[in-house]
Structure formats: C-alpha cells, structure tokens
Coordinates of C-alpha atoms in Angstrom, one line a residue:
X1 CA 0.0 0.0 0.0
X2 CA 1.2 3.3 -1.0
X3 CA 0.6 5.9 1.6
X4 CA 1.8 9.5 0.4
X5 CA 0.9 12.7 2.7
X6 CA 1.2 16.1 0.8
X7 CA 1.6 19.6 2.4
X8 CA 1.9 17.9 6.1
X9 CA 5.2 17.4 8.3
X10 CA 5.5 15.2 10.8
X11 CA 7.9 16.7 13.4
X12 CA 9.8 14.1 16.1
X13 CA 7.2 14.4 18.9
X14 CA 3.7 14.6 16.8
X15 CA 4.8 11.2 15.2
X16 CA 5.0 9.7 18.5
X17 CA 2.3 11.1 20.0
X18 CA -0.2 9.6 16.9
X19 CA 1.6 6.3 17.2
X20 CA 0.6 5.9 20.7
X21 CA -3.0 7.2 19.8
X22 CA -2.8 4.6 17.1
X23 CA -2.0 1.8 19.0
X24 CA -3.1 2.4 23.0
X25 CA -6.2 4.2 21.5
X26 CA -6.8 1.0 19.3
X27 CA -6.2 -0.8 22.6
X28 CA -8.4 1.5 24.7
X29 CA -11.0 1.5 22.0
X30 CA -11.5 -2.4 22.3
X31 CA -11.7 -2.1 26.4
X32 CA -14.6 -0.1 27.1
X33 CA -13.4 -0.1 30.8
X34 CA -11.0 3.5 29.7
X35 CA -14.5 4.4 28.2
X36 CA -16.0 4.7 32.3
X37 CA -12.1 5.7 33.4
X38 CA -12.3 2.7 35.1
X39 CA -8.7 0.8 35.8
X40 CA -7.5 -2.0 33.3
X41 CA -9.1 -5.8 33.3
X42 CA -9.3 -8.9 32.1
X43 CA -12.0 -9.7 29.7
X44 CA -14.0 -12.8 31.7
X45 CA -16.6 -13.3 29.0
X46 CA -18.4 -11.8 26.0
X47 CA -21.4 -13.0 23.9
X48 CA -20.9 -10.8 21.2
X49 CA -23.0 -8.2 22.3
X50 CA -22.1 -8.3 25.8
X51 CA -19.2 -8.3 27.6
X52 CA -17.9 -8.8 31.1
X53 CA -14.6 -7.8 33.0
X54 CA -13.0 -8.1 36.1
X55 CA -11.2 -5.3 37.5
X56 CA -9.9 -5.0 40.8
X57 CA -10.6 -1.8 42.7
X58 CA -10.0 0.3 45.5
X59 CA -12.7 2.6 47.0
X60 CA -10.9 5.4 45.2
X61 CA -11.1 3.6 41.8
X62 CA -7.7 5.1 41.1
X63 CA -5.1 3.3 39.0
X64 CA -2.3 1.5 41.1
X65 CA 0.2 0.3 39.1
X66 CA 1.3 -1.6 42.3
X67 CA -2.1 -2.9 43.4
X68 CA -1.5 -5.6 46.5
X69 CA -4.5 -7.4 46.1
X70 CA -4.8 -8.8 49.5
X71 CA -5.4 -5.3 50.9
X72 CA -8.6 -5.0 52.7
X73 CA -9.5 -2.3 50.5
X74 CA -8.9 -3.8 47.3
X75 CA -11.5 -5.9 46.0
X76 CA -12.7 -7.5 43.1
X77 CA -15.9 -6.7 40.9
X78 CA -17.2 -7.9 37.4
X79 CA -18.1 -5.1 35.2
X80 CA -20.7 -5.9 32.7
X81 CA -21.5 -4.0 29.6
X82 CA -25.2 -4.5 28.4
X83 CA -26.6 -3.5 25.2
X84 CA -30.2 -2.1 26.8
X85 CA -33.5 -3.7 25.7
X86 CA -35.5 -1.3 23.6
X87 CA -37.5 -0.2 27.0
X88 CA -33.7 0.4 28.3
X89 CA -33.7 -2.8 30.7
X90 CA -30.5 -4.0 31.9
X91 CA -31.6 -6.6 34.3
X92 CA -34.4 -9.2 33.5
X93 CA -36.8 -9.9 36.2
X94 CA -39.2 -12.0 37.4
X95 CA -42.2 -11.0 39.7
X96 CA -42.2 -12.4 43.1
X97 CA -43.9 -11.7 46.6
X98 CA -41.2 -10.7 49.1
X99 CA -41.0 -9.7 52.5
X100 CA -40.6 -6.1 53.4
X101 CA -38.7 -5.1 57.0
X102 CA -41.6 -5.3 58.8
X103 CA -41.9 -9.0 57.4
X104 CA -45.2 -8.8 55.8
X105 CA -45.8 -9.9 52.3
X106 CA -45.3 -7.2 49.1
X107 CA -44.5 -7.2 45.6
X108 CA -41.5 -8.0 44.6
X109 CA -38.5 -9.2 42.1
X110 CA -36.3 -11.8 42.2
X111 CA -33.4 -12.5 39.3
X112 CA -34.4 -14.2 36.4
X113 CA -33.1 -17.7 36.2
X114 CA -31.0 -16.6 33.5
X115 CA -29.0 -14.1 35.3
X116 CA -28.1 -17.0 37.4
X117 CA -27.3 -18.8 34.8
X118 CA -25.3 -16.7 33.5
X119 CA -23.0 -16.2 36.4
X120 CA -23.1 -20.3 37.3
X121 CA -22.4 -21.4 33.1
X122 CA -19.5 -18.0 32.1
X123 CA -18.0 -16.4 35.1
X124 CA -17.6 -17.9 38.4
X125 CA -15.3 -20.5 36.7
X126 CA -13.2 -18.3 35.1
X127 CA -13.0 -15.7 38.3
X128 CA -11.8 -18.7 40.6
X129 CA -9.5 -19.5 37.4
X130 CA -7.5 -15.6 36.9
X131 CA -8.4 -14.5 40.3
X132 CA -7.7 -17.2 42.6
X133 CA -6.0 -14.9 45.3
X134 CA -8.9 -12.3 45.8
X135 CA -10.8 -11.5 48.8
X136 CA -14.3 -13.2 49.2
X137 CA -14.2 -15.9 46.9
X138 CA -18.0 -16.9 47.5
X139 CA -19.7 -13.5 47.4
X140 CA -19.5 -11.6 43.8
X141 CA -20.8 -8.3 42.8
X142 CA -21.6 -7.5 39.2
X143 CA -21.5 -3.4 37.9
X144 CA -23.6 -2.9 35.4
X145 CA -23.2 -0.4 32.8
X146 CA -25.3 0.4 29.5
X147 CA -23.2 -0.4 26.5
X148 CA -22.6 2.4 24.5
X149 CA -24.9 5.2 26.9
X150 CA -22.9 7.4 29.2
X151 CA -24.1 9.1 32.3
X152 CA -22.5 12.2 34.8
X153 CA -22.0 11.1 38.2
X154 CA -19.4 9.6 40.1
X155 CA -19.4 6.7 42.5
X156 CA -16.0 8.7 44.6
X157 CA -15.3 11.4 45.7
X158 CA -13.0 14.1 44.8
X159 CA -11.7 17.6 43.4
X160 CA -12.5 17.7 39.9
X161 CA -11.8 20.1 37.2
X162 CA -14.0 18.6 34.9
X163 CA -15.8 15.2 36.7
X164 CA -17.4 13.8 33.6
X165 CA -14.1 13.8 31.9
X166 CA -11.7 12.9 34.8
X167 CA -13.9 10.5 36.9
X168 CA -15.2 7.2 37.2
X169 CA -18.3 6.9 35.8
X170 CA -20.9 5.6 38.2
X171 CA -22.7 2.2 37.4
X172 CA -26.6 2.6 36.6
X173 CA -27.5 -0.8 38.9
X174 CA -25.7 -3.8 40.9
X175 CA -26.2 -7.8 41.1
X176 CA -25.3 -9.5 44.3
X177 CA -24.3 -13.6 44.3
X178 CA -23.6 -15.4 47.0
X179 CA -22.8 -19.1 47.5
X180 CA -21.6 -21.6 50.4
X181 CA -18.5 -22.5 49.4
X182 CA -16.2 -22.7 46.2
X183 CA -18.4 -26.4 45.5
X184 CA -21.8 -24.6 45.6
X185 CA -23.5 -22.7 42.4
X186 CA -23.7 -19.3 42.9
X187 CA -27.3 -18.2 44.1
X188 CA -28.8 -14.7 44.4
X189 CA -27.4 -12.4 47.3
X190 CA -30.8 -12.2 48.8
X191 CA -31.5 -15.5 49.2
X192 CA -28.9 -15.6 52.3
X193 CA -30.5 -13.0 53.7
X194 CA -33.9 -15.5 54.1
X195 CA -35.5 -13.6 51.3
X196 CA -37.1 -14.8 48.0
X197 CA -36.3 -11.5 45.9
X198 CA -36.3 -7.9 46.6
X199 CA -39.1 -5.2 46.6
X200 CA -40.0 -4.1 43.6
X201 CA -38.7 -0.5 43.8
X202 CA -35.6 -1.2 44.7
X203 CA -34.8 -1.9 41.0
X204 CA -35.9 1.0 39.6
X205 CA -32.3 1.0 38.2
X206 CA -33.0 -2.1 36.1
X207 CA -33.7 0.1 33.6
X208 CA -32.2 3.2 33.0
X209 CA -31.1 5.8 35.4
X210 CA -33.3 9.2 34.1
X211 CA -32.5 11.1 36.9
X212 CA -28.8 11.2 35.7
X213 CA -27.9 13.4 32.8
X214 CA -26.8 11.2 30.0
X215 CA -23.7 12.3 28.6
X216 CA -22.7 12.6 24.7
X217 CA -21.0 9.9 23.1
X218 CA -17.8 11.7 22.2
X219 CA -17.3 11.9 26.3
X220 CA -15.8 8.0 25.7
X221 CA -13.7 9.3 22.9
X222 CA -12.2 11.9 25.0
X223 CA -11.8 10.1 27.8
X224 CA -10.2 7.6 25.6
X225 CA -7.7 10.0 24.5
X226 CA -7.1 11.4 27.7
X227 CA -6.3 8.2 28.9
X228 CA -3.8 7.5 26.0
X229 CA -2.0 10.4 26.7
X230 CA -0.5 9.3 30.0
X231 CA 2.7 8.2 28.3
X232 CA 4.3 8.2 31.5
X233 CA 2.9 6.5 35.0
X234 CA 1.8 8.9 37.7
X235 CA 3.6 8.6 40.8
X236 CA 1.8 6.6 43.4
X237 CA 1.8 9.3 45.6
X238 CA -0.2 12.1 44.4
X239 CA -0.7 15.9 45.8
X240 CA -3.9 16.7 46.3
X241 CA -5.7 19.2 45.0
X242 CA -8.5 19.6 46.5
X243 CA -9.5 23.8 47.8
X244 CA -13.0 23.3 49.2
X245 CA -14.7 20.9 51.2
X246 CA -16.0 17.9 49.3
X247 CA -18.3 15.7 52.2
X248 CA -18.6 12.0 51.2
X249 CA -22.4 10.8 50.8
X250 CA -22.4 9.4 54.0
X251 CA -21.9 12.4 55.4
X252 CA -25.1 13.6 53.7
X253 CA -26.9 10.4 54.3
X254 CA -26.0 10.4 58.1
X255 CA -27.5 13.7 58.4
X256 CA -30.9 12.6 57.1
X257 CA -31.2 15.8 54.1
X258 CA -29.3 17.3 51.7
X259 CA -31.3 19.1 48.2
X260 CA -30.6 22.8 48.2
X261 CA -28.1 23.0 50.9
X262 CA -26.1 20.0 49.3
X263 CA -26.0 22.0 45.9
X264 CA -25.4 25.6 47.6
X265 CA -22.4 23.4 49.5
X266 CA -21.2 21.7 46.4
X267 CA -21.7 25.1 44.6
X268 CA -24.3 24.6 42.4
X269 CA -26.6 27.9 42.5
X270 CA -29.0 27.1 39.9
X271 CA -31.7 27.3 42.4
X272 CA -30.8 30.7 43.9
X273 CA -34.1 32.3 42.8
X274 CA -36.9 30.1 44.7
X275 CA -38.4 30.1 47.5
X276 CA -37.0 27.2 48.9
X277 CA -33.2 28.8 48.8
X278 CA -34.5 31.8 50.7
X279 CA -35.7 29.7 53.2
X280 CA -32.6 27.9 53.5
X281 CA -30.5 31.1 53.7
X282 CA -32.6 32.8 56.6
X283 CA -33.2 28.9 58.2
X284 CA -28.8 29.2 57.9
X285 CA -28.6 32.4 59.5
X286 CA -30.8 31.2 62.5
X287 CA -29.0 28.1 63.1
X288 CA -25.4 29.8 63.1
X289 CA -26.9 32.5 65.5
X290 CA -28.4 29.3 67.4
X291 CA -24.9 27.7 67.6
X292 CA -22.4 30.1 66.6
X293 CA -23.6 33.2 68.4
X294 CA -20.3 33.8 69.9
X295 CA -18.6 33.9 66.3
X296 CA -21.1 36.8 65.0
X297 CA -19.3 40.0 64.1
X298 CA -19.9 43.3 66.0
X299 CA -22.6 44.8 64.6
X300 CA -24.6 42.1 63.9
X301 CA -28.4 42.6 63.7
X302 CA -31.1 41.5 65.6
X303 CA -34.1 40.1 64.0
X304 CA -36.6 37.8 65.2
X305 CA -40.5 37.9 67.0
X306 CA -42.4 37.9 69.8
X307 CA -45.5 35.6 70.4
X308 CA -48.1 34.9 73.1
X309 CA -51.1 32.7 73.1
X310 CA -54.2 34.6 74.1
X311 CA -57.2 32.7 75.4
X312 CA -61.2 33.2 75.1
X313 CA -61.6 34.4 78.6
X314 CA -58.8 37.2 78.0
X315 CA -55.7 35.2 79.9
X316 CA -52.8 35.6 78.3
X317 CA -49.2 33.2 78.5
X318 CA -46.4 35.2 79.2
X319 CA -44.6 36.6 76.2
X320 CA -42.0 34.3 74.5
X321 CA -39.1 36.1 72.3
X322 CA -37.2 33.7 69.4
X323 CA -34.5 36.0 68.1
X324 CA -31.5 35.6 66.0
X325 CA -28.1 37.7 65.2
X326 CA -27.4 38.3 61.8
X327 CA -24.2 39.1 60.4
X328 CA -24.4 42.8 58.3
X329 CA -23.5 41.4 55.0
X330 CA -26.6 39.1 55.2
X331 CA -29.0 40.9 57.0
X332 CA -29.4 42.8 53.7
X333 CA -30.7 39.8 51.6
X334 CA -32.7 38.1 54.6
X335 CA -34.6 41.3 54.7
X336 CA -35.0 41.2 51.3
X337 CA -36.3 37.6 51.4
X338 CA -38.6 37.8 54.3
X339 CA -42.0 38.3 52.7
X340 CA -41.3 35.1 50.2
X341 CA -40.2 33.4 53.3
X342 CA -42.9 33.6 55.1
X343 CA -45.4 32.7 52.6
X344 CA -43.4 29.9 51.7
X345 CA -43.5 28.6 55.5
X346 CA -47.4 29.3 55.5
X347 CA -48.2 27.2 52.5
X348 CA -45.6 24.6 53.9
X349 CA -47.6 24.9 57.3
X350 CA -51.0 24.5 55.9
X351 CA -50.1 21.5 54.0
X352 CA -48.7 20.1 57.3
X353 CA -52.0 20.6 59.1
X354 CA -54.0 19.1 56.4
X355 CA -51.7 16.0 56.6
X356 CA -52.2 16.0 60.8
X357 CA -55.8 16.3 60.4
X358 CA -55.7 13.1 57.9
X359 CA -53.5 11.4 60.7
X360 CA -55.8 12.3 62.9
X361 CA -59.0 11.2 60.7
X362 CA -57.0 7.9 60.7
X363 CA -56.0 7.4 63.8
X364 CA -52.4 6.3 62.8
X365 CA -49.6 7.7 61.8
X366 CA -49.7 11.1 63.5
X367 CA -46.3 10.9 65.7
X368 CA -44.3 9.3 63.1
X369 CA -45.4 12.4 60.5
X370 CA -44.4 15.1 63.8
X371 CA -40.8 13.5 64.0
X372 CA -40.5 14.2 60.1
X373 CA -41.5 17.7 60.9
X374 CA -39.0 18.3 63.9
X375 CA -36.5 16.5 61.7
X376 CA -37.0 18.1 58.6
X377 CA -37.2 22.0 59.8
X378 CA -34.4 24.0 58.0
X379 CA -33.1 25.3 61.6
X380 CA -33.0 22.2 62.7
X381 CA -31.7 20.3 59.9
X382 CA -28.3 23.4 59.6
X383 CA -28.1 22.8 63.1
X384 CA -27.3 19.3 61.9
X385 CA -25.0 20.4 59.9
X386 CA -22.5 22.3 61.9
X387 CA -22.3 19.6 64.1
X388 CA -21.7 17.3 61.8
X389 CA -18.9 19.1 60.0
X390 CA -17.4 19.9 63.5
X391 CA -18.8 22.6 64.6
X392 CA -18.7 27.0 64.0
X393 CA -15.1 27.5 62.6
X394 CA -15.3 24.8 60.5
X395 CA -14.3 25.3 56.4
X396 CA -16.9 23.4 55.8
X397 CA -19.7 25.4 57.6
X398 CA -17.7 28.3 56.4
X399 CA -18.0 27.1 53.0
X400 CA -22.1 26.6 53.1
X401 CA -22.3 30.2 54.9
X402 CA -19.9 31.9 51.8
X403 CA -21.7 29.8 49.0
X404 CA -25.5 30.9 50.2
X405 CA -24.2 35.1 50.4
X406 CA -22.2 34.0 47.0
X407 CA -25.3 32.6 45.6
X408 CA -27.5 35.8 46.8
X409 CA -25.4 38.6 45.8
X410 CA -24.8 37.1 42.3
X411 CA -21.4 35.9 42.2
X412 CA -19.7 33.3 41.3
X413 CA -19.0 30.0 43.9
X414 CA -16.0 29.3 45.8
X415 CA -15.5 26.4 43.5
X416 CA -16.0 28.7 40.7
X417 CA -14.1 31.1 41.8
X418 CA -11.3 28.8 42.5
X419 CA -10.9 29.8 46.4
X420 CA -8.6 27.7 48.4
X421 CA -10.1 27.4 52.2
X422 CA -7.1 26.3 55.2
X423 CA -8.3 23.0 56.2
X424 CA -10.3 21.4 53.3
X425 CA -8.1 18.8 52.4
X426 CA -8.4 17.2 56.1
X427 CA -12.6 18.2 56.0
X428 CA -12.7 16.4 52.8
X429 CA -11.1 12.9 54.3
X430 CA -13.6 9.9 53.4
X431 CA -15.2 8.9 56.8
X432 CA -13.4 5.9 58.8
X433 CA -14.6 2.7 58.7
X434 CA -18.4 2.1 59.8
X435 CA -21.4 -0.4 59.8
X436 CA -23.2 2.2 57.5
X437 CA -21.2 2.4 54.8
X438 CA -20.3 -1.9 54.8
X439 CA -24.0 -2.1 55.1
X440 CA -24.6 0.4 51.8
X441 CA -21.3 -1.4 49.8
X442 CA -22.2 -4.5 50.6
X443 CA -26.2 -4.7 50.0
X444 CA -28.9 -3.2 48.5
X445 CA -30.2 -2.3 51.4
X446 CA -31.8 2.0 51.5
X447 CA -30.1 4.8 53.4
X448 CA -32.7 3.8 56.4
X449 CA -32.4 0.3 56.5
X450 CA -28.5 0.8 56.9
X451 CA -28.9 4.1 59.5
X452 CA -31.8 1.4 61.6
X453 CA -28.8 -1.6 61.3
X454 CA -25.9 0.4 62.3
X455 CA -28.2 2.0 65.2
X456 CA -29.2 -1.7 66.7
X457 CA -26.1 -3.0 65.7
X458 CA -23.6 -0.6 68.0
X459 CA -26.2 -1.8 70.6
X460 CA -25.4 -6.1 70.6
X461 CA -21.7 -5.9 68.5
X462 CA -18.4 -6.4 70.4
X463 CA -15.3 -4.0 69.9
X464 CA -14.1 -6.9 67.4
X465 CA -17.5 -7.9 66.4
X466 CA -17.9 -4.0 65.0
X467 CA -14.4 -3.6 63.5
X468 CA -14.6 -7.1 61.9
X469 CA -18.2 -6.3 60.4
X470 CA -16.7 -2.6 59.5
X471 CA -13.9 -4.2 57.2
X472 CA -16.4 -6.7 55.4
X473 CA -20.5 -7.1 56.5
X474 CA -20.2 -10.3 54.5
X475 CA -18.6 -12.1 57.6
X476 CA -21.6 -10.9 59.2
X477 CA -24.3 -12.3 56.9
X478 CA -22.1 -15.7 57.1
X479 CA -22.6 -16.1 61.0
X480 CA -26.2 -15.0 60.6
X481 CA -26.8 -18.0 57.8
X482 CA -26.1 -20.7 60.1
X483 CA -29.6 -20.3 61.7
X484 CA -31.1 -21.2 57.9
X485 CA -29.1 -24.4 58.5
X486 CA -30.4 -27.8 59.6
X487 CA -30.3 -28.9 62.2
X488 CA -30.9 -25.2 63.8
X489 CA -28.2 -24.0 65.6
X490 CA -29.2 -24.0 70.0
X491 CA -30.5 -20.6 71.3
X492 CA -27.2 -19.7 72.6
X493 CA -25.6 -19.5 69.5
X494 CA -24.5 -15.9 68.3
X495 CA -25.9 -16.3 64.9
X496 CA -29.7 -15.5 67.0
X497 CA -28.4 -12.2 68.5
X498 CA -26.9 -10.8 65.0
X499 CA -29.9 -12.1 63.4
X500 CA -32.4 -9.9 65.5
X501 CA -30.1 -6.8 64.5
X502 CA -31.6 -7.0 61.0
X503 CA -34.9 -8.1 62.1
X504 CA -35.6 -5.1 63.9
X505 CA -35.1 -2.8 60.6
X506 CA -37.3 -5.1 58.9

C-alpha cells in the first residue's frame, strides 16, 4: 500500500504522539473499561454483544500500578457492559412476593433464572480461574453499565476540574451472588439473607437511570484520548488538589437531608431564585446565631419575633421572644427575602396541618409524620450540619455560609471562583470505617435500612465484632446463615443475637 501525505510534516514528537493514539487508542478503544475511566481488566466473557470484565478496585477507583490485592481495600468486581433492551432494561426480572422489614408480604423481584445462569455457566469459573487470590471468593458483585450510553456522576469522591471527563463513571445498577463455598452454584445475594427476591422499587435501576444526565457519546472518545496520553505512569503518591470541602455521601446520608443546601455546598446555584433557597438562607442564619452566636461580628443585627397565646376568657401566657443575630452582609438579603419566606413557610404549614388532620382522621400515623417535621425543619436540619462538620469555625460550615451570600449577591461559587479554604483537604477525608457504609457497599439495602442496622447493631456488637463487620459485612451475613441451616443451631448460639439486629429494621 502506497501511503503519500502532501503539504503535512510530521515533526519528532507529533509522530510519537499519533503512534501511541494509534496503538493504545486501538487498545483502549476495544476495552470499554477506559471508556468509564475505570482501571484495566481482564475480559472474563463476552457474547458478542455483551461483555464482562474483572477489574480489581479500590474505593478510590484510582489506578495503582502496584495494586497488592490482599489489601482490605482492594476488591474485586465484574463489570458488565449491556446493550439495553429497547425499553432500556438491563436486568431481566421475574415478579415475586417478598418480605418487606416489617416481614409482611409485598410485591417484589427476584433474578431471572437466567441471570443466574449466567453467572453459574461464564463467570464464576473463570473468576476462581484468573483470580484465585482475591478477597471473598464466595460473594460476587456485578457493575452494570449500559453499552454504549454514558451518564455524569461519580461513585468517589474528589476535586474535579471537569468530573465527567476525569472521573469514574458511576454504574446505573448492581447484582449480588452469593454461595456456600467454592463447591456450591452461585445463588442470588438475597436469598442468604432469608428472602425470596427484593421489593419491587428497589430496581428501579434495572432500567435506565433518568435522573442522571446522560452524557454525549464523544465523552468515551475523549476520555479515551485522555487516557492514552499518559505516556508516563503517575507517581503513586499524588498531591492533592483539593481547595473546598468535598463531604462524602455518607456524610449527607448520616444527616438525614441534603437538596438545596447540598448544591449551595457543592456550589451549584441554579436554584438561587426560589423560594425554597430563601428559606434555607434565613433557616442558615438562624442556626449559626443558634450555635455560633459567639462567632457573630460586631454589629450584627437582631431580627426575630415575639409571640403569646391569648385565650377566650382574656388570659394571656407570658410573652416568648425567638431572636436571631445576623451578620451585616446578610442581614441585607434576609430582609429582602422575608415576605417570600414567610409565605413559603405558610403554605408549607398548611399543607402540614391538612396531613395531621388526615392522621388524625385515621387514627395512625400522627407521631411518626411530627418527628418528620422536627427532623426536617431547616433550623434544625443546619443545626445538623454544623455539628456534623465539626462545629462554628469549620471550612466546611464556612464554605455553606460563603456559598448561600455568593449565591444571593450574584457571584460566582467558591469552587467557581477557584478559592482555596485552610483545612479542606483534612474536612474532605472519606469517613473511617463504619457499619453504615459496609451495610450500603455491601447490599442493597436503602439509606434507612442501613442508618436502623448500624443503630441496633452498636447496641449487641463487640469491639471486634464491630471492626470485623466494618472491614467486610459479608462475615456478618455468614454467622447469621447458620440459623437457615439444619439442624438449627441452639438458642445460645450468636448467629440469634446478629440475626435480630436486622430483624428489627425489617
């Protein structure tokens, strides 16, 4: 073949920069793993259509040339590529009545035999075959990702420039198997939790995830690129970067809300005109005058109101003053937001009366719908916050307080902006090890399920008990399984106490 090239040079550099585009492009191109910036795998299976990997990973999903896979922290997942069904199914299904937590009967899911088929005829074999040194040889989690569909979000955490370019791509749903031992067929997680499926909405992510924004298709290309351009290994030890606060999920989870505040935090101020951000401003100027009072410039502002319940026969309760101090530079803005404010809270309070009166009507479910109120008042849910984030001179509540008068006046965010705060590389440290967060890697159990285990569970655990079940909640679920044994294991045995940990967040 004769190739000729007219009116183009190749200089020294630009030759070896295409040939590596050429031929780790061409290699990239055929792994659709650099497509997710996922790190490199082994190809485990393929039908034509599609295909499965396994990739070893840390929580950080970062690329270790130096990976010791016996580390606690490393562990191994399949990643599927699925071409979706026309509907955009990724999972097949079969209805089945399950139990919920309370352990009455609802409509459910379980897998479809074929998905277990799947696992049993083309991948356990060849996992225990390439990976015969990994962690948790009897439990295997599947990633599943929609061939050739690509959606923003990020299943770590982290500083990015551009997060849809740079990060790993988050999966759009998860299988769980499970078996006995390496002689046993692999059976559906659930089923060693003493459940016949799962309820139905917990798939919702079968199909595909449309509250994520999908992402064009040249996003793999670039990403592709990117990746190819890394020539030369990065050091293991990396600076980081990071100049805000970035708070892990759990930290959002643990404190039970996040919406508005989360984005104002994360700097996201596309919500700055409504109501509910000017409810969230004024709720943050009360809670940091709640909790911060002695923090408050001079010449902050009083603001606040009086109230007193007067009766029929003319007796009055004495007066009761709820005040707050409000630093200058926002006093402007919650002046400015007060009449919005306060028909927001009306309508919010008349909807919450109708729904007492219902509970009422009922005659159930009036206290648990008054804790939601207590727990979801704004006050009270920033009061939350600076506790969680350590308290007053925090960057973190620093960094929410900035945002919201950023977000008000007009201007860009801190992230925008580019504004380093003194501390947020420590703030921005995942949380340590904790029941919560096995209990959300390891099932697919919700946010409550998990925050009700880790609650009952710091109750009955050990020291070593906790820290065991902290490191990997699968040695939990394998004590636990011995009371689905026969013969029954005697009332003494531990397996009973664990076993009641779950049952109460049934």
């Amino acid at each position: 073949m004769d190739l000729r090239f007219t009116g183009f040079r190749f200089t020294p550099y630009l030759l070896l920069l295409t040939l590596c585009l050429l031929i780790c492009g061409a290699d990239s191109a055929a792994n659709p793993l650099s497509e997710r910036n996922l790190p490199e795998g082994e190809l485990l299976y393929t039908d034509g259509t599609d295909a499965y990997y396994g990739v070893y990973l840390t929580d950080s999903f970062e690329i270790c040339p130096h990976l010791d896979i016996t580390d606690k922290d490393v562990t191994l997942r399949v990643v599927a590529f699925r071409k979706a069904a026309p509907d955009g199914t990724l999972v097949r299904f079969q209805p089945a009545t399950v139990k919920d937590y309370h352990g009455n009967p609802i409509e459910g899911k379980r897998y479809d035999h074929s998905e277990v088929a799947l696992i049993n005829q083309h991948i356990i074999d060849v996992v225990d075959e390439k990976y015969p040194k990994r962690r948790n040889k009897n439990y295997l989690r599947i990633l599943v990702y929609a061939k050739g569909e690509y959606f923003s979000g990020t299943p770590v955490r982290g500083q990015f420039e551009d997060a849809d370019l740079e990060a790993p791509e988050m999966w759009v749903t998860v299988l769980n198997f499970e078996r006995k031992n390496e002689n046993s067929p692999m059976r559906p997680a659930y089923e060693a939790r003493g459940n016949t499926g799962l309820p139905k909405t917990r798939f919702a992510a079968g199909t595909q995830d449309l509250n994520r924004k999908p992402l064009a298709a040249d996003v793999a290309a670039s990403r592709v690129q990117r990746n190819a351009l890394k020539v030369v290994p990065e050091p293991v030890v990396k600076t980081v970067s990071v100049k805000q606060v970035v708070k892990h999920q759990e930290f959002w989870d643990r404190l039970q809300f996040s919406g508005t505040v989360k984005a104002v935090f994360e700097g996201d101020f596309s919500i700055a005109a409504s109501d509910t951000f000017k409810v969230y401003f004024s709720a943050m100027q009360w809670a940091y005058s709640d909790s911060c009072k002695q923090y408050l410039p001079a010449g902050s502002v009083k603001r606040g109101y009086i109230s007193q319940n007067v009766y029929s026969d003319g007796y009055r309760d004495a007066p009761i003053e709820r005040s707050a101090f409000i630093a200058p530079q926002y006093v402007i803005y919650y002046d400015a937001y007060a009449q919005d404010v306060s028909s927001a809270m009306r309508k919010t309070k008349n909807t919450l009366q109708s729904q007492a009166n219902t509970a009422i009507s009922r005659g159930v479910g009036l206290f648990d719908m008054l804790k939601s109120v207590v727990n979801n008042e704004p006050i009270h849910q920033l009061n939350r916050f600076i506790a969680a984030a350590g308290g007053c001179e925090t960057a973190a509540v620093y960094q929410l307080r900035e945002n919201y008068l950023r977000a008000a006046k007009g201007q860009p965010s801190l992230q925008e902006a580019k504004v380093e705060l003194a501390n947020a590389v420590a703030e921005s440290a995942p949380p340590p090890p904790s029941l919560y967060g096995a209990c959300k890697d390891t099932s697919d159990a919700t946010k409550k399920y998990c925050l009700c285990f880790e609650r009952e569970a710091l109750k009955v655990l050990t020291k070593s008990e906790r820290q065991r079940f902290e490191a990997d909640l699968d040695e939990y679920y394998k004590i636990v399984q011995r009371i689905s044994n026969q013969p029954r294991p005697p009332a003494s045995d531990r397996a009973w106490a664990l076993s009641d940990i779950r049952t109460r967040c049934y």
